[in-house]
């Protein structure tokens, strides 16, 4: 059978439902668990990690320590409301129980092991919901527990296989896998999966994305290295794989002037004299001469230096535009950002604020890892007051806030902006989730 890959697209929406259960008061035989209490937050942070996550925080729902009825309703809504453009990810962490016929049931807060068929979540019901869903791709991650705190996964190909379905489970049906060893830690399987998603590694085929297959290989290797269970997988045999995270954007190297092609002309001599000089009034005319000299990168760099030195607004604008026109991977985005900053004070912008927005959008298009996120945050800040409906504002600026969040120095502000937007949209739970993300970034600025 010919296979194909479901590649990421700008139209695809990545949605996730994370279900965890760690307390089972109705059945003393189902021991309380340590990992699931933290697993969902760890995985949600990884799925939405700035720069690599494909999921928006608002599109990741957590259902924690809930009843059978509440979980079934959440599952029905999750799969039933999906569109063809959605890629769905269902995650479960808790106890998994097999009935007398070997069928898998996921445990809810009110599950009883002696009445597992009537109080558990049947895998068959999940399969039926997935089959009926219009979503083109569904990813299932199971970190299932068995009684006594040990975990076991069922024979998944028999239970959960299907078209467009990709399943990774924490171990073989005959194996036991460990819960977290102490409170405050995720379970090993979930921890290894989160490590892969949060770092955007490994990308084994170099296509810029972490696929479900990459995720499985990473988790299987880490579990084997730790002497734990062997994760199992079943993937749709009509599709190679689907993407589940991005790889980090490469940071281009900036060539120092000494690495530029050497030219023995007077223009080069003027550039070197300017670099050695400390007095701006001497440097400026030298840079001006080199910028006009048509010496490739030397002239481009001289124009950038001149733009930073000159007090003449028109000359500064001309110099920055010369750098932009050179289309240098490092200097041109910086010059474009400076032009956008200067546009704020222009007469045209006073009558048409969209001119400023367009100037910053031009910087975003460079996809420069340092400059574009700053411009993206500016676009969001400028556009939000132009939109009266907060839901429409979220749709218009969400992509820009996500790009801004790829810069660690801007991520907290991006999360706080999301928080305010969702508060205005009367979605307090989502707003609180973004606030928690902002607070965690403030506590760990290097994260």
Tab-separated table of C-alpha atoms in Angstrom:
chain	number	residue	atom	x	y	z
A	1	UNK	CA	0.000	0.000	0.000
A	2	UNK	CA	1.341	3.450	-0.926
A	3	UNK	CA	1.784	5.665	2.088
A	4	UNK	CA	1.856	9.405	2.410
A	5	UNK	CA	2.537	11.925	5.144
A	6	UNK	CA	0.032	14.360	6.569
A	7	UNK	CA	2.216	17.449	6.461
A	8	UNK	CA	1.543	20.507	8.628
A	9	UNK	CA	-0.435	23.299	7.000
A	10	UNK	CA	-1.442	26.818	7.858
A	11	UNK	CA	-5.104	25.730	7.877
A	12	UNK	CA	-4.647	22.900	10.357
A	13	UNK	CA	-5.728	23.521	13.931
A	14	UNK	CA	-4.074	21.424	16.613
A	15	UNK	CA	-6.392	20.571	19.499
A	16	UNK	CA	-5.695	18.425	22.536
A	17	UNK	CA	-7.721	16.868	25.336
A	18	UNK	CA	-5.617	15.855	28.337
A	19	UNK	CA	-7.388	13.547	30.813
A	20	UNK	CA	-5.750	12.618	34.103
A	21	UNK	CA	-7.042	10.786	37.183
A	22	UNK	CA	-5.059	10.142	40.329
A	23	UNK	CA	-7.613	9.626	43.127
A	24	UNK	CA	-10.183	6.806	43.197
A	25	UNK	CA	-12.181	7.151	46.428
A	26	UNK	CA	-14.886	4.664	45.383
A	27	UNK	CA	-12.419	1.756	45.120
A	28	UNK	CA	-9.622	1.222	47.672
A	29	UNK	CA	-8.188	-1.343	45.251
A	30	UNK	CA	-7.261	1.428	42.840
A	31	UNK	CA	-4.282	3.009	44.540
A	32	UNK	CA	-3.786	6.791	44.382
A	33	UNK	CA	-1.182	7.858	41.830
A	34	UNK	CA	1.542	10.504	41.967
A	35	UNK	CA	2.316	11.221	38.304
A	36	UNK	CA	-1.125	12.016	36.854
A	37	UNK	CA	-1.605	14.953	39.224
A	38	UNK	CA	1.161	16.764	37.324
A	39	UNK	CA	1.231	14.978	33.975
A	40	UNK	CA	-1.355	17.165	32.239
A	41	UNK	CA	0.325	20.449	33.133
A	42	UNK	CA	3.719	19.103	32.042
A	43	UNK	CA	2.348	17.893	28.731
A	44	UNK	CA	0.281	21.040	28.131
A	45	UNK	CA	3.376	23.192	28.667
A	46	UNK	CA	5.285	21.023	26.179
A	47	UNK	CA	2.554	21.067	23.518
A	48	UNK	CA	2.337	24.866	23.701
A	49	UNK	CA	6.042	25.595	24.260
A	50	UNK	CA	7.041	28.876	22.542
A	51	UNK	CA	8.883	28.317	19.295
A	52	UNK	CA	8.183	24.604	18.979
A	53	UNK	CA	4.608	23.902	20.073
A	54	UNK	CA	1.980	23.514	17.352
A	55	UNK	CA	-0.870	23.849	19.862
A	56	UNK	CA	-2.360	27.105	21.093
A	57	UNK	CA	-2.930	27.137	24.841
A	58	UNK	CA	-6.605	27.903	24.252
A	59	UNK	CA	-6.896	24.726	22.166
A	60	UNK	CA	-5.597	22.431	24.914
A	61	UNK	CA	-8.233	21.333	27.425
A	62	UNK	CA	-7.401	19.560	30.681
A	63	UNK	CA	-9.956	17.319	32.419
A	64	UNK	CA	-8.460	16.387	35.770
A	65	UNK	CA	-9.679	13.889	38.370
A	66	UNK	CA	-13.166	13.826	36.846
A	67	UNK	CA	-16.083	11.415	36.941
A	68	UNK	CA	-16.895	8.865	34.250
A	69	UNK	CA	-19.807	10.997	33.020
A	70	UNK	CA	-17.743	14.190	32.795
A	71	UNK	CA	-14.946	12.426	30.912
A	72	UNK	CA	-17.337	10.832	28.428
A	73	UNK	CA	-18.990	14.203	27.751
A	74	UNK	CA	-15.567	15.823	27.283
A	75	UNK	CA	-14.559	13.076	24.846
A	76	UNK	CA	-17.825	13.385	22.926
A	77	UNK	CA	-17.416	17.164	22.609
A	78	UNK	CA	-13.745	16.861	21.663
A	79	UNK	CA	-14.225	14.396	18.822
A	80	UNK	CA	-17.753	15.400	17.835
A	81	UNK	CA	-17.064	19.120	17.353
A	82	UNK	CA	-13.870	18.654	15.331
A	83	UNK	CA	-13.573	19.704	11.699
A	84	UNK	CA	-11.517	18.195	8.884
A	85	UNK	CA	-8.837	20.832	9.455
A	86	UNK	CA	-8.323	19.714	13.061
A	87	UNK	CA	-5.564	17.407	14.216
A	88	UNK	CA	-6.649	15.928	17.534
A	89	UNK	CA	-4.490	14.659	20.372
A	90	UNK	CA	-6.058	12.630	23.179
A	91	UNK	CA	-3.909	11.950	26.223
A	92	UNK	CA	-4.797	9.854	29.270
A	93	UNK	CA	-2.804	9.294	32.453
A	94	UNK	CA	-4.211	7.164	35.237
A	95	UNK	CA	-5.215	3.578	35.888
A	96	UNK	CA	-5.997	1.283	32.975
A	97	UNK	CA	-8.031	-1.840	33.687
A	98	UNK	CA	-8.791	-4.868	31.533
A	99	UNK	CA	-12.127	-6.619	31.848
A	100	UNK	CA	-12.565	-10.400	31.745
A	101	UNK	CA	-12.607	-10.280	27.945
A	102	UNK	CA	-9.301	-8.392	27.748
A	103	UNK	CA	-10.887	-5.088	26.733
A	104	UNK	CA	-9.329	-1.859	27.979
A	105	UNK	CA	-11.165	0.559	30.268
A	106	UNK	CA	-9.719	3.861	31.496
A	107	UNK	CA	-10.387	4.665	35.125
A	108	UNK	CA	-12.306	7.760	36.197
A	109	UNK	CA	-12.550	9.208	39.694
A	110	UNK	CA	-15.686	7.154	40.412
A	111	UNK	CA	-14.525	3.935	38.712
A	112	UNK	CA	-14.816	0.633	40.593
A	113	UNK	CA	-12.599	-2.236	39.477
A	114	UNK	CA	-15.313	-4.783	40.351
A	115	UNK	CA	-17.748	-2.908	38.078
A	116	UNK	CA	-15.264	-1.834	35.443
A	117	UNK	CA	-17.618	-2.302	32.488
A	118	UNK	CA	-20.241	0.054	33.945
A	119	UNK	CA	-17.994	2.565	35.754
A	120	UNK	CA	-14.899	2.787	33.527
A	121	UNK	CA	-14.318	4.503	30.174
A	122	UNK	CA	-14.393	1.730	27.540
A	123	UNK	CA	-11.703	1.957	24.885
A	124	UNK	CA	-14.376	0.830	22.433
A	125	UNK	CA	-16.387	3.993	23.152
A	126	UNK	CA	-13.315	6.123	22.460
A	127	UNK	CA	-12.756	4.270	19.175
A	128	UNK	CA	-16.361	4.864	18.117
A	129	UNK	CA	-16.038	8.595	18.825
A	130	UNK	CA	-12.780	8.802	16.889
A	131	UNK	CA	-14.267	6.913	13.955
A	132	UNK	CA	-17.231	9.279	13.804
A	133	UNK	CA	-15.028	12.378	14.092
A	134	UNK	CA	-14.427	14.451	10.972
A	135	UNK	CA	-10.834	15.213	11.993
A	136	UNK	CA	-8.333	13.914	9.464
A	137	UNK	CA	-5.745	12.836	12.058
A	138	UNK	CA	-6.031	11.683	15.665
A	139	UNK	CA	-3.082	11.063	17.962
A	140	UNK	CA	-3.575	9.050	21.163
A	141	UNK	CA	-1.014	8.972	23.992
A	142	UNK	CA	-1.811	6.497	26.781
A	143	UNK	CA	0.048	6.458	30.090
A	144	UNK	CA	-2.187	3.861	31.692
A	145	UNK	CA	-1.993	2.502	35.225
A	146	UNK	CA	-3.026	-0.878	36.564
A	147	UNK	CA	-3.938	-1.708	40.166
A	148	UNK	CA	-1.413	-1.176	42.928
A	149	UNK	CA	0.231	1.793	41.186
A	150	UNK	CA	1.752	-0.319	38.389
A	151	UNK	CA	0.904	0.539	34.811
A	152	UNK	CA	0.060	-1.699	31.914
A	153	UNK	CA	-1.092	-0.976	28.378
A	154	UNK	CA	-3.459	-3.205	26.419
A	155	UNK	CA	-2.949	-4.810	23.052
A	156	UNK	CA	-3.549	-1.547	21.247
A	157	UNK	CA	-3.744	-2.676	17.626
A	158	UNK	CA	-6.817	-4.692	18.585
A	159	UNK	CA	-8.399	-1.903	20.623
A	160	UNK	CA	-7.571	1.464	19.102
A	161	UNK	CA	-6.275	1.049	15.562
A	162	UNK	CA	-8.014	2.844	12.713
A	163	UNK	CA	-7.738	5.160	9.739
A	164	UNK	CA	-5.976	8.385	10.617
A	165	UNK	CA	-5.224	7.147	14.157
A	166	UNK	CA	-1.740	7.138	15.693
A	167	UNK	CA	-1.406	5.530	19.130
A	168	UNK	CA	1.572	5.431	21.502
A	169	UNK	CA	1.210	3.624	24.835
A	170	UNK	CA	3.520	3.366	27.804
A	171	UNK	CA	4.200	-0.382	27.579
A	172	UNK	CA	3.248	-3.799	26.292
A	173	UNK	CA	0.185	-5.480	27.756
A	174	UNK	CA	2.392	-7.998	29.592
A	175	UNK	CA	4.630	-5.315	31.114
A	176	UNK	CA	4.423	-3.037	34.116
A	177	UNK	CA	5.550	0.578	33.986
A	178	UNK	CA	6.282	2.809	36.933
A	179	UNK	CA	4.335	5.719	38.323
A	180	UNK	CA	6.285	8.836	39.356
A	181	UNK	CA	8.644	8.042	42.203
A	182	UNK	CA	7.763	11.113	44.239
A	183	UNK	CA	5.166	13.863	44.410
A	184	UNK	CA	5.632	16.801	42.069
A	185	UNK	CA	7.133	14.729	39.259
A	186	UNK	CA	5.495	13.483	36.063
A	187	UNK	CA	5.383	9.802	35.284
A	188	UNK	CA	8.439	8.597	33.304
A	189	UNK	CA	6.593	8.008	30.030
A	190	UNK	CA	4.943	11.430	30.110
A	191	UNK	CA	8.150	13.123	31.218
A	192	UNK	CA	10.105	11.690	28.286
A	193	UNK	CA	7.325	12.639	25.846
A	194	UNK	CA	7.230	16.187	27.217
A	195	UNK	CA	11.015	16.495	26.883
A	196	UNK	CA	10.745	15.646	23.178
A	197	UNK	CA	7.871	18.038	22.489
A	198	UNK	CA	9.231	20.969	24.521
A	199	UNK	CA	12.636	20.885	22.820
A	200	UNK	CA	11.426	20.071	19.317
A	201	UNK	CA	13.890	17.192	19.118
A	202	UNK	CA	14.606	14.766	17.592
A	203	UNK	CA	13.733	15.537	13.990
A	204	UNK	CA	15.101	12.388	12.390
A	205	UNK	CA	14.304	13.241	8.781
A	206	UNK	CA	15.322	16.902	9.018
A	207	UNK	CA	12.001	18.271	7.743
A	208	UNK	CA	11.702	20.873	10.515
A	209	UNK	CA	9.034	18.985	12.462
A	210	UNK	CA	8.876	16.336	15.158
A	211	UNK	CA	6.576	13.592	13.903
A	212	UNK	CA	4.619	11.080	15.937
A	213	UNK	CA	7.172	8.529	14.768
A	214	UNK	CA	10.006	10.754	16.079
A	215	UNK	CA	8.163	11.012	19.399
A	216	UNK	CA	7.720	7.261	19.656
A	217	UNK	CA	11.394	6.568	18.873
A	218	UNK	CA	12.544	9.128	21.445
A	219	UNK	CA	10.302	7.832	24.222
A	220	UNK	CA	11.131	4.188	23.442
A	221	UNK	CA	14.867	4.932	23.553
A	222	UNK	CA	14.624	6.837	26.823
A	223	UNK	CA	12.463	4.170	28.463
A	224	UNK	CA	14.936	1.487	27.345
A	225	UNK	CA	17.906	3.499	28.674
A	226	UNK	CA	16.138	3.776	32.040
A	227	UNK	CA	15.382	0.050	32.131
A	228	UNK	CA	11.630	0.635	32.032
A	229	UNK	CA	8.849	-0.848	29.921
A	230	UNK	CA	8.787	-0.974	26.134
A	231	UNK	CA	6.312	1.532	24.683
A	232	UNK	CA	4.169	0.205	21.878
A	233	UNK	CA	2.654	1.909	18.895
A	234	UNK	CA	0.064	1.405	16.199
A	235	UNK	CA	-0.050	3.857	13.318
A	236	UNK	CA	-2.405	4.205	10.374
A	237	UNK	CA	-0.838	2.178	7.552
A	238	UNK	CA	-2.141	4.569	4.871
A	239	UNK	CA	-0.214	7.556	6.243
A	240	UNK	CA	3.477	7.716	7.131
A	241	UNK	CA	3.132	10.033	10.103
A	242	UNK	CA	1.875	13.426	11.293
A	243	UNK	CA	3.716	16.360	12.838
A	244	UNK	CA	3.310	17.001	16.540
A	245	UNK	CA	5.883	19.766	17.201
A	246	UNK	CA	8.257	22.091	15.375
A	247	UNK	CA	12.018	22.103	15.579
A	248	UNK	CA	13.547	25.368	16.848
A	249	UNK	CA	14.273	28.006	14.225
A	250	UNK	CA	17.961	28.123	13.299
A	251	UNK	CA	19.783	31.262	14.352
A	252	UNK	CA	21.761	32.567	11.386
A	253	UNK	CA	25.395	33.347	11.887
A	254	UNK	CA	26.375	36.970	11.453
A	255	UNK	CA	29.564	37.464	9.495
A	256	UNK	CA	32.019	39.926	10.935
A	257	UNK	CA	33.310	42.599	8.566
A	258	UNK	CA	36.688	40.859	8.294
A	259	UNK	CA	34.939	37.906	6.663
A	260	UNK	CA	33.527	40.008	3.813
A	261	UNK	CA	35.182	39.828	0.397
A	262	UNK	CA	38.333	41.981	0.528
A	263	UNK	CA	38.619	44.822	-1.948
A	264	UNK	CA	41.745	46.952	-2.046
A	265	UNK	CA	39.887	50.008	-3.272
A	266	UNK	CA	39.763	53.319	-1.504
A	267	UNK	CA	36.214	52.453	-0.449
A	268	UNK	CA	37.479	49.611	1.700
A	269	UNK	CA	40.163	51.812	3.163
A	270	UNK	CA	37.530	54.373	4.102
A	271	UNK	CA	35.456	51.670	5.820
A	272	UNK	CA	38.406	50.459	7.880
A	273	UNK	CA	39.278	54.041	8.843
A	274	UNK	CA	35.702	54.610	9.962
A	275	UNK	CA	35.722	51.426	12.050
A	276	UNK	CA	38.909	52.523	13.798
A	277	UNK	CA	37.638	56.034	14.464
A	278	UNK	CA	35.749	57.020	17.633
A	279	UNK	CA	34.459	60.461	16.655
A	280	UNK	CA	31.019	60.318	14.996
A	281	UNK	CA	31.603	63.459	12.941
A	282	UNK	CA	34.605	61.770	11.335
A	283	UNK	CA	32.980	58.364	10.974
A	284	UNK	CA	29.787	59.609	9.294
A	285	UNK	CA	31.317	60.985	6.059
A	286	UNK	CA	33.522	57.886	5.720
A	287	UNK	CA	30.542	55.532	6.105
A	288	UNK	CA	28.594	57.774	3.704
A	289	UNK	CA	31.273	57.367	1.043
A	290	UNK	CA	31.433	53.576	1.489
A	291	UNK	CA	27.635	53.258	1.445
A	292	UNK	CA	27.588	55.019	-1.918
A	293	UNK	CA	30.525	53.009	-3.241
A	294	UNK	CA	28.646	49.944	-4.486
A	295	UNK	CA	30.901	47.465	-2.696
A	296	UNK	CA	28.305	44.842	-1.789
A	297	UNK	CA	28.187	43.871	1.876
A	298	UNK	CA	30.789	46.503	2.741
A	299	UNK	CA	28.490	49.244	1.461
A	300	UNK	CA	25.443	47.641	3.104
A	301	UNK	CA	27.180	47.522	6.485
A	302	UNK	CA	28.406	51.079	6.054
A	303	UNK	CA	24.832	52.205	5.356
A	304	UNK	CA	23.697	50.484	8.564
A	305	UNK	CA	26.461	52.172	10.553
A	306	UNK	CA	25.569	55.538	8.973
A	307	UNK	CA	21.886	55.153	9.808
A	308	UNK	CA	22.791	54.690	13.466
A	309	UNK	CA	25.064	57.738	13.474
A	310	UNK	CA	23.332	60.431	11.456
A	311	UNK	CA	21.014	63.040	12.933
A	312	UNK	CA	19.467	63.710	9.527
A	313	UNK	CA	16.076	61.954	9.523
A	314	UNK	CA	15.920	61.717	5.741
A	315	UNK	CA	19.456	60.371	5.466
A	316	UNK	CA	18.725	57.830	8.192
A	317	UNK	CA	15.663	56.620	6.315
A	318	UNK	CA	17.561	56.360	3.017
A	319	UNK	CA	20.380	54.423	4.671
A	320	UNK	CA	18.025	51.957	6.341
A	321	UNK	CA	16.170	51.442	3.060
A	322	UNK	CA	19.463	50.726	1.331
A	323	UNK	CA	20.104	47.980	3.880
A	324	UNK	CA	16.606	46.557	3.419
A	325	UNK	CA	17.050	46.543	-0.354
A	326	UNK	CA	20.283	44.543	0.030
A	327	UNK	CA	18.227	41.679	1.519
A	328	UNK	CA	20.969	40.710	3.955
A	329	UNK	CA	19.769	37.886	6.278
A	330	UNK	CA	20.907	39.680	9.432
A	331	UNK	CA	21.124	43.405	8.736
A	332	UNK	CA	18.011	43.851	6.588
A	333	UNK	CA	15.521	42.712	9.277
A	334	UNK	CA	17.158	45.087	11.759
A	335	UNK	CA	16.915	47.957	9.266
A	336	UNK	CA	13.282	47.122	8.481
A	337	UNK	CA	12.475	47.191	12.203
A	338	UNK	CA	14.125	50.599	12.537
A	339	UNK	CA	12.049	51.884	9.599
A	340	UNK	CA	8.907	50.610	11.302
A	341	UNK	CA	9.888	52.391	14.529
A	342	UNK	CA	10.449	55.623	12.608
A	343	UNK	CA	7.114	55.212	10.808
A	344	UNK	CA	5.295	55.712	14.118
A	345	UNK	CA	6.246	59.404	14.031
A	346	UNK	CA	5.461	59.965	10.354
A	347	UNK	CA	2.700	62.269	9.183
A	348	UNK	CA	1.113	59.480	7.133
A	349	UNK	CA	0.823	57.232	10.174
A	350	UNK	CA	-0.989	59.946	12.109
A	351	UNK	CA	-3.903	59.642	9.662
A	352	UNK	CA	-3.571	55.918	8.899
A	353	UNK	CA	-2.329	53.696	11.765
A	354	UNK	CA	-2.417	50.678	9.441
A	355	UNK	CA	0.752	52.074	7.839
A	356	UNK	CA	2.631	51.334	11.061
A	357	UNK	CA	1.085	47.873	11.305
A	358	UNK	CA	2.128	47.092	7.734
A	359	UNK	CA	5.670	48.261	8.462
A	360	UNK	CA	5.995	45.853	11.380
A	361	UNK	CA	4.345	43.056	9.390
A	362	UNK	CA	7.083	43.499	6.780
A	363	UNK	CA	9.626	42.758	9.518
A	364	UNK	CA	7.698	39.687	10.659
A	365	UNK	CA	7.929	38.270	7.144
A	366	UNK	CA	11.707	37.980	7.455
A	367	UNK	CA	11.124	35.199	10.013
A	368	UNK	CA	14.250	36.366	11.806
A	369	UNK	CA	14.560	34.664	15.216
A	370	UNK	CA	15.538	37.837	17.070
A	371	UNK	CA	13.899	40.722	15.210
A	372	UNK	CA	10.640	39.203	13.931
A	373	UNK	CA	9.250	38.308	17.404
A	374	UNK	CA	9.702	41.944	18.505
A	375	UNK	CA	7.873	43.130	15.410
A	376	UNK	CA	5.127	40.538	15.944
A	377	UNK	CA	4.456	41.819	19.453
A	378	UNK	CA	4.201	45.350	18.050
A	379	UNK	CA	1.678	44.173	15.435
A	380	UNK	CA	-0.440	42.580	18.158
A	381	UNK	CA	-0.272	45.652	20.418
A	382	UNK	CA	-1.273	47.943	17.555
A	383	UNK	CA	-4.088	45.792	16.179
A	384	UNK	CA	-5.864	44.910	19.428
A	385	UNK	CA	-7.274	48.453	19.982
A	386	UNK	CA	-8.540	48.452	16.379
A	387	UNK	CA	-10.885	45.491	17.025
A	388	UNK	CA	-13.939	45.755	19.281
A	389	UNK	CA	-14.743	42.025	19.540
A	390	UNK	CA	-12.159	40.233	21.749
A	391	UNK	CA	-12.724	36.913	19.965
A	392	UNK	CA	-11.967	38.590	16.641
A	393	UNK	CA	-8.893	40.212	18.221
A	394	UNK	CA	-7.645	36.788	19.316
A	395	UNK	CA	-8.070	35.464	15.786
A	396	UNK	CA	-6.268	38.451	14.270
A	397	UNK	CA	-3.288	38.627	16.636
A	398	UNK	CA	-2.945	35.045	17.896
A	399	UNK	CA	-0.301	34.108	15.348
A	400	UNK	CA	1.693	37.250	16.136
A	401	UNK	CA	1.561	36.594	19.889
A	402	UNK	CA	2.701	33.016	19.299
A	403	UNK	CA	5.679	34.312	17.316
A	404	UNK	CA	6.476	36.891	20.003
A	405	UNK	CA	6.476	34.086	22.574
A	406	UNK	CA	9.392	32.407	20.784
A	407	UNK	CA	11.619	35.124	22.283
A	408	UNK	CA	12.201	34.356	25.984
A	409	UNK	CA	12.286	38.080	26.770
A	410	UNK	CA	8.883	38.638	25.166
A	411	UNK	CA	7.126	35.394	26.099
A	412	UNK	CA	5.773	36.664	29.432
A	413	UNK	CA	4.260	39.751	27.798
A	414	UNK	CA	2.707	37.611	25.055
A	415	UNK	CA	1.117	35.310	27.645
A	416	UNK	CA	-0.212	38.272	29.660
A	417	UNK	CA	-1.702	39.757	26.491
A	418	UNK	CA	-3.464	36.461	25.796
A	419	UNK	CA	-4.701	36.479	29.403
A	420	UNK	CA	-6.247	39.946	29.025
A	421	UNK	CA	-7.833	39.045	25.687
A	422	UNK	CA	-9.472	35.898	27.061
A	423	UNK	CA	-10.662	37.800	30.144
A	424	UNK	CA	-12.314	40.307	27.812
A	425	UNK	CA	-13.778	37.374	25.849
A	426	UNK	CA	-15.337	36.053	29.087
A	427	UNK	CA	-13.283	32.848	29.077
A	428	UNK	CA	-11.803	32.957	32.604
A	429	UNK	CA	-10.384	29.419	32.655
A	430	UNK	CA	-8.319	29.982	29.528
A	431	UNK	CA	-7.262	33.395	30.861
A	432	UNK	CA	-6.061	31.774	34.101
A	433	UNK	CA	-4.066	29.191	32.158
A	434	UNK	CA	-2.234	31.965	30.292
A	435	UNK	CA	-1.663	33.834	33.540
A	436	UNK	CA	-0.096	30.713	35.062
A	437	UNK	CA	2.147	30.428	32.016
A	438	UNK	CA	3.216	34.067	32.403
A	439	UNK	CA	3.937	33.554	36.097
A	440	UNK	CA	6.020	30.463	35.370
A	441	UNK	CA	8.026	32.419	32.777
A	442	UNK	CA	8.618	35.173	35.303
A	443	UNK	CA	9.836	32.616	37.849
A	444	UNK	CA	12.090	30.918	35.291
A	445	UNK	CA	13.197	33.626	32.852
A	446	UNK	CA	15.708	31.309	31.199
A	447	UNK	CA	13.080	28.633	30.440
